[in-house]
Amino acid sequence: GQQLNQSPQSMFIQEGEDVSMNCTSSSIFNTWLWYKQDPGEGPVLLIALYKAGELTSNGRLTAQFGITRKDSFLNISASIPSDVGIYFCAGLNTDKLIFGTGTRLQVFP
Amino acid sequence: DVKVTQSSRYLVKRTGEKVFLECVQDMDHENMFWYRQDPGLGLRLIYFSYDVKMKEKGDIPEGYSVSREKKERFSLILESASTNQTSMYLCASKITGVNTEAFFGQGTRLTVV
C-alpha cells in the first residue's frame, strides 16, 4: 500500500534545539495532517493544513503545506523533553488517509 | 471535543479465538478506519468504512473482517486469531470529504499467544 516518505527516520537532539522534519509524496494531496504519538497511545492531531503554501503554527510547532501539494514540513522550536515521541504526517486526497513512516524524536536534557 | 473510544487498551487472546475490537465515535463522522501499527512498518490500513454498512478493504485485510451497523460504531473482527496478528490496533474517524481532520482512539494492544 501507499505510504508517504517521511524523513528523518529518527532524531536525537539536545533540549532547546530546533527540529525539522518533512514528508514527500509522488501524489498530490488536498490536506496534510501532522500527528504526535506518545508510547502506548494513539496519535494526537497537532496541525491541519488545507491550502498549498499555507503556513500554520500551534505554539512552538509550525507546519507548511508545500506549493506543489506533494510535500509538507513540520518544525519544532526550542525543543523540550515532552516533545519526545513519534511524529507522523498524513495526506488526504480522497476519503482515505495515507500516512508517513514516522519520525522518532528523542530529546536529551 | 471529538472522542474516539476503543473498547480495550490491552487484550490477550489465544490462537484460533475469534476476537472483536470495538470503536465508538461521538461526532457523527461518516468515515471510520482501522489501522495496525508495527515497529518499522508505520500505520497500515486494514479496513475503511465510508458510512453505515459500507466498507472497503485497505492494504492488509487478510485475516480480518469489519462490521458497521451503526454510524458511531466500527468493529474489527479477527476471524481466527494468529500470533502474527499481535500488534497495536488503532481506530480513527473523520467527516467525509478531503478538507477534514481525522481523530484517533487510544489504541488496543493485542497479544495473541
Short mmCIF file of C-alpha atoms in Angstrom, two decimals:
data_model
loop_
_atom_site.label_atom_id
_atom_site.label_comp_id
_atom_site.label_asym_id
_atom_site.label_seq_id
_atom_site.Cartn_x
_atom_site.Cartn_y
_atom_site.Cartn_z
CA GLY A 1 0.00 0.00 0.00
CA GLN A 2 1.00 3.60 -0.46
CA GLN A 3 2.99 5.31 2.28
CA LEU A 4 4.49 8.75 2.31
CA ASN A 5 8.25 9.23 2.53
CA GLN A 6 8.99 10.86 5.85
CA SER A 7 12.44 11.95 6.97
CA PRO A 8 14.44 11.74 9.01
CA GLN A 9 13.53 8.35 10.41
CA SER A 10 14.84 9.32 13.84
CA MET A 11 16.43 12.30 15.54
CA PHE A 12 18.44 12.64 18.73
CA ILE A 13 18.69 16.25 19.83
CA GLN A 14 19.51 18.32 22.86
CA GLU A 15 16.85 20.23 24.77
CA GLY A 16 16.49 23.74 23.35
CA GLU A 17 17.39 22.79 19.78
CA ASP A 18 15.06 23.30 16.83
CA VAL A 19 13.78 20.29 14.87
CA SER A 20 12.73 19.94 11.23
CA MET A 21 11.11 17.01 9.52
CA ASN A 22 9.40 16.57 6.19
CA CYS A 23 7.10 14.38 4.20
CA THR A 24 7.08 13.86 0.44
CA SER A 25 4.82 12.06 -1.99
CA SER A 26 4.50 11.30 -5.67
CA SER A 27 0.78 12.17 -5.40
CA ILE A 28 -0.98 15.46 -4.84
CA PHE A 29 -2.89 15.94 -1.60
CA ASN A 30 -5.69 18.34 -0.66
CA THR A 31 -4.97 18.17 3.06
CA TRP A 32 -1.88 17.49 5.15
CA LEU A 33 -2.15 16.48 8.79
CA TRP A 34 0.60 16.17 11.40
CA TYR A 35 0.26 13.89 14.44
CA LYS A 36 2.30 13.08 17.54
CA GLN A 37 2.18 9.68 19.20
CA ASP A 38 3.35 9.05 22.75
CA PRO A 39 4.41 5.50 23.68
CA GLY A 40 1.41 3.19 24.03
CA GLU A 41 -1.08 5.85 22.99
CA GLY A 42 -3.00 6.76 19.84
CA PRO A 43 -1.76 9.59 17.58
CA VAL A 44 -2.92 13.07 18.54
CA LEU A 45 -3.57 15.70 15.86
CA LEU A 46 -1.14 18.64 16.05
CA ILE A 47 -1.75 20.70 12.92
CA ALA A 48 -4.03 20.54 9.85
CA LEU A 49 -3.15 22.24 6.53
CA TYR A 50 -5.70 22.79 3.76
CA LYS A 51 -4.13 25.08 1.15
CA ALA A 52 -0.95 24.90 -0.91
CA GLY A 53 1.61 27.31 0.54
CA GLU A 54 -0.23 27.56 3.85
CA LEU A 55 1.93 28.09 6.94
CA THR A 56 0.26 27.28 10.27
CA SER A 57 1.55 27.47 13.84
CA ASN A 58 0.48 25.80 17.05
CA GLY A 59 2.65 27.08 19.90
CA ARG A 60 6.23 26.02 19.20
CA LEU A 61 5.12 23.97 16.18
CA THR A 62 4.99 25.33 12.65
CA ALA A 63 3.91 23.34 9.61
CA GLN A 64 3.78 24.18 5.93
CA PHE A 65 1.79 22.78 3.02
CA GLY A 66 4.20 22.62 0.06
CA ILE A 67 3.46 24.67 -3.06
CA THR A 68 3.49 21.56 -5.26
CA ARG A 69 0.95 19.89 -2.90
CA LYS A 70 3.29 16.90 -2.80
CA ASP A 71 5.12 17.73 0.40
CA SER A 72 4.80 19.15 3.88
CA PHE A 73 7.18 20.26 6.63
CA LEU A 74 7.00 20.37 10.41
CA ASN A 75 9.29 22.46 12.60
CA ILE A 76 9.53 22.38 16.37
CA SER A 77 11.34 25.28 18.00
CA ALA A 78 13.18 25.19 21.32
CA SER A 79 12.53 21.50 21.99
CA ILE A 80 11.67 20.29 25.48
CA PRO A 81 11.71 16.76 26.97
CA SER A 82 7.95 16.26 26.49
CA ASP A 83 8.42 16.61 22.72
CA VAL A 84 9.70 13.03 22.75
CA GLY A 85 7.56 10.72 20.64
CA ILE A 86 6.84 9.66 17.08
CA TYR A 87 5.64 12.28 14.61
CA PHE A 88 3.53 11.22 11.64
CA CYS A 89 2.42 13.11 8.58
CA ALA A 90 -0.76 12.11 6.76
CA GLY A 91 -2.18 13.16 3.40
CA LEU A 92 -5.76 13.21 2.14
CA ASN A 93 -6.85 13.35 -1.48
CA THR A 94 -9.90 11.15 -1.29
CA ASP A 95 -11.57 9.98 1.89
CA LYS A 96 -8.57 7.78 2.70
CA LEU A 97 -5.72 8.81 4.97
CA ILE A 98 -2.23 7.93 3.76
CA PHE A 99 0.46 8.01 6.46
CA GLY A 100 4.14 8.69 6.52
CA THR A 101 6.52 6.20 8.08
CA GLY A 102 7.10 8.37 11.14
CA THR A 103 9.97 10.33 12.71
CA ARG A 104 11.06 9.19 16.16
CA LEU A 105 12.26 12.15 18.22
CA GLN A 106 14.47 11.82 21.31
CA VAL A 107 15.31 14.91 23.37
CA PHE A 108 18.21 14.85 25.81
CA PRO A 109 18.45 17.34 28.69
CA ASP B 1 -14.05 17.68 21.74
CA VAL B 2 -14.12 14.73 19.38
CA LYS B 3 -13.95 11.45 21.20
CA VAL B 4 -12.95 8.15 19.64
CA THR B 5 -13.04 5.32 22.15
CA GLN B 6 -11.65 1.84 21.72
CA SER B 7 -13.17 -0.77 23.98
CA SER B 8 -9.92 -2.21 25.38
CA ARG B 9 -6.41 -0.83 25.95
CA TYR B 10 -4.84 -4.28 26.32
CA LEU B 11 -6.08 -7.66 25.19
CA VAL B 12 -4.56 -11.14 25.37
CA LYS B 13 -6.17 -13.86 23.26
CA ARG B 14 -5.36 -17.43 22.32
CA THR B 15 -4.52 -18.64 18.82
CA GLY B 16 -7.69 -19.60 16.96
CA GLU B 17 -10.04 -17.43 19.02
CA LYS B 18 -12.46 -15.05 17.34
CA VAL B 19 -11.60 -11.54 18.52
CA PHE B 20 -13.73 -8.40 18.41
CA LEU B 21 -12.20 -4.92 18.66
CA GLU B 22 -14.77 -2.16 19.09
CA CYS B 23 -14.50 1.51 18.25
CA VAL B 24 -17.07 4.20 19.00
CA GLN B 25 -17.02 7.87 17.98
CA ASP B 26 -19.36 10.59 19.23
CA MET B 27 -19.11 13.19 16.44
CA ASP B 28 -21.43 11.73 13.79
CA HIS B 29 -18.47 11.07 11.47
CA GLU B 30 -19.19 9.19 8.28
CA ASN B 31 -15.71 7.75 7.74
CA MET B 32 -14.05 5.29 10.10
CA PHE B 33 -10.75 3.43 9.80
CA TRP B 34 -8.88 0.52 11.33
CA TYR B 35 -5.06 0.52 11.23
CA ARG B 36 -2.44 -1.72 12.69
CA GLN B 37 0.91 -0.38 13.79
CA ASP B 38 4.06 -2.45 13.96
CA PRO B 39 7.64 -1.29 14.66
CA GLY B 40 9.33 -0.11 11.48
CA LEU B 41 6.18 -0.53 9.37
CA GLY B 42 4.20 2.58 10.32
CA LEU B 43 0.41 2.61 10.19
CA ARG B 44 -1.13 0.19 7.72
CA LEU B 45 -4.78 0.41 6.75
CA ILE B 46 -6.78 -2.76 7.36
CA TYR B 47 -10.32 -1.62 6.50
CA PHE B 48 -12.14 1.60 5.85
CA SER B 49 -15.86 2.42 6.11
CA TYR B 50 -17.35 5.32 4.14
CA ASP B 51 -20.65 5.15 6.00
CA VAL B 52 -23.04 2.75 7.70
CA LYS B 53 -22.93 -0.74 6.17
CA MET B 54 -20.26 0.40 3.70
CA LYS B 55 -16.74 -0.98 3.84
CA GLU B 56 -13.65 -1.12 1.72
CA LYS B 57 -10.53 -3.24 2.05
CA GLY B 58 -7.34 -1.47 2.93
CA ASP B 59 -3.79 -2.63 2.32
CA ILE B 60 -3.77 -5.66 4.66
CA PRO B 61 -7.32 -7.05 5.04
CA GLU B 62 -6.38 -10.74 5.11
CA GLY B 63 -7.49 -12.43 8.32
CA TYR B 64 -9.79 -9.54 9.28
CA SER B 65 -13.37 -8.50 8.70
CA VAL B 66 -15.36 -5.48 9.84
CA SER B 67 -18.89 -4.50 10.76
CA ARG B 68 -20.56 -1.06 10.64
CA GLU B 69 -24.22 -1.47 11.59
CA LYS B 70 -24.49 1.94 13.29
CA LYS B 71 -22.80 5.18 12.31
CA GLU B 72 -20.97 5.60 15.60
CA ARG B 73 -19.54 2.08 15.87
CA PHE B 74 -16.95 0.28 13.73
CA SER B 75 -15.91 -3.21 14.75
CA LEU B 76 -12.80 -5.10 13.67
CA ILE B 77 -13.06 -8.88 13.77
CA LEU B 78 -10.19 -11.33 13.76
CA GLU B 79 -11.89 -14.47 12.49
CA SER B 80 -9.25 -16.85 13.89
CA ALA B 81 -6.51 -15.03 15.75
CA SER B 82 -2.92 -15.91 14.92
CA THR B 83 0.35 -14.88 16.56
CA ASN B 84 1.26 -12.69 13.58
CA GLN B 85 -1.75 -10.53 14.42
CA THR B 86 -0.11 -9.44 17.66
CA SER B 87 0.05 -5.68 17.19
CA MET B 88 -1.20 -2.25 18.18
CA TYR B 89 -4.62 -1.58 16.59
CA LEU B 90 -5.75 1.99 16.03
CA CYS B 91 -9.21 3.25 15.10
CA ALA B 92 -9.79 6.69 13.55
CA SER B 93 -12.78 8.69 12.32
CA LYS B 94 -13.48 11.83 10.30
CA ILE B 95 -16.29 13.54 8.45
CA THR B 96 -16.44 12.74 4.76
CA GLY B 97 -14.50 14.96 2.37
CA VAL B 98 -10.88 15.95 1.84
CA ASN B 99 -10.60 19.18 3.86
CA THR B 100 -11.17 17.46 7.17
CA GLU B 101 -9.28 16.22 10.21
CA ALA B 102 -9.09 12.65 11.44
CA PHE B 103 -9.07 11.69 15.11
CA PHE B 104 -7.71 8.54 16.70
CA GLY B 105 -8.68 6.36 19.60
CA GLN B 106 -6.16 5.47 22.30
CA GLY B 107 -5.23 2.16 20.68
CA THR B 108 -5.63 -1.51 21.61
CA ARG B 109 -2.51 -3.55 22.15
CA LEU B 110 -3.45 -7.10 21.21
CA THR B 111 -1.26 -10.07 22.09
CA VAL B 112 -2.11 -13.46 20.60
CA VAL B 113 -0.50 -16.38 22.41
#
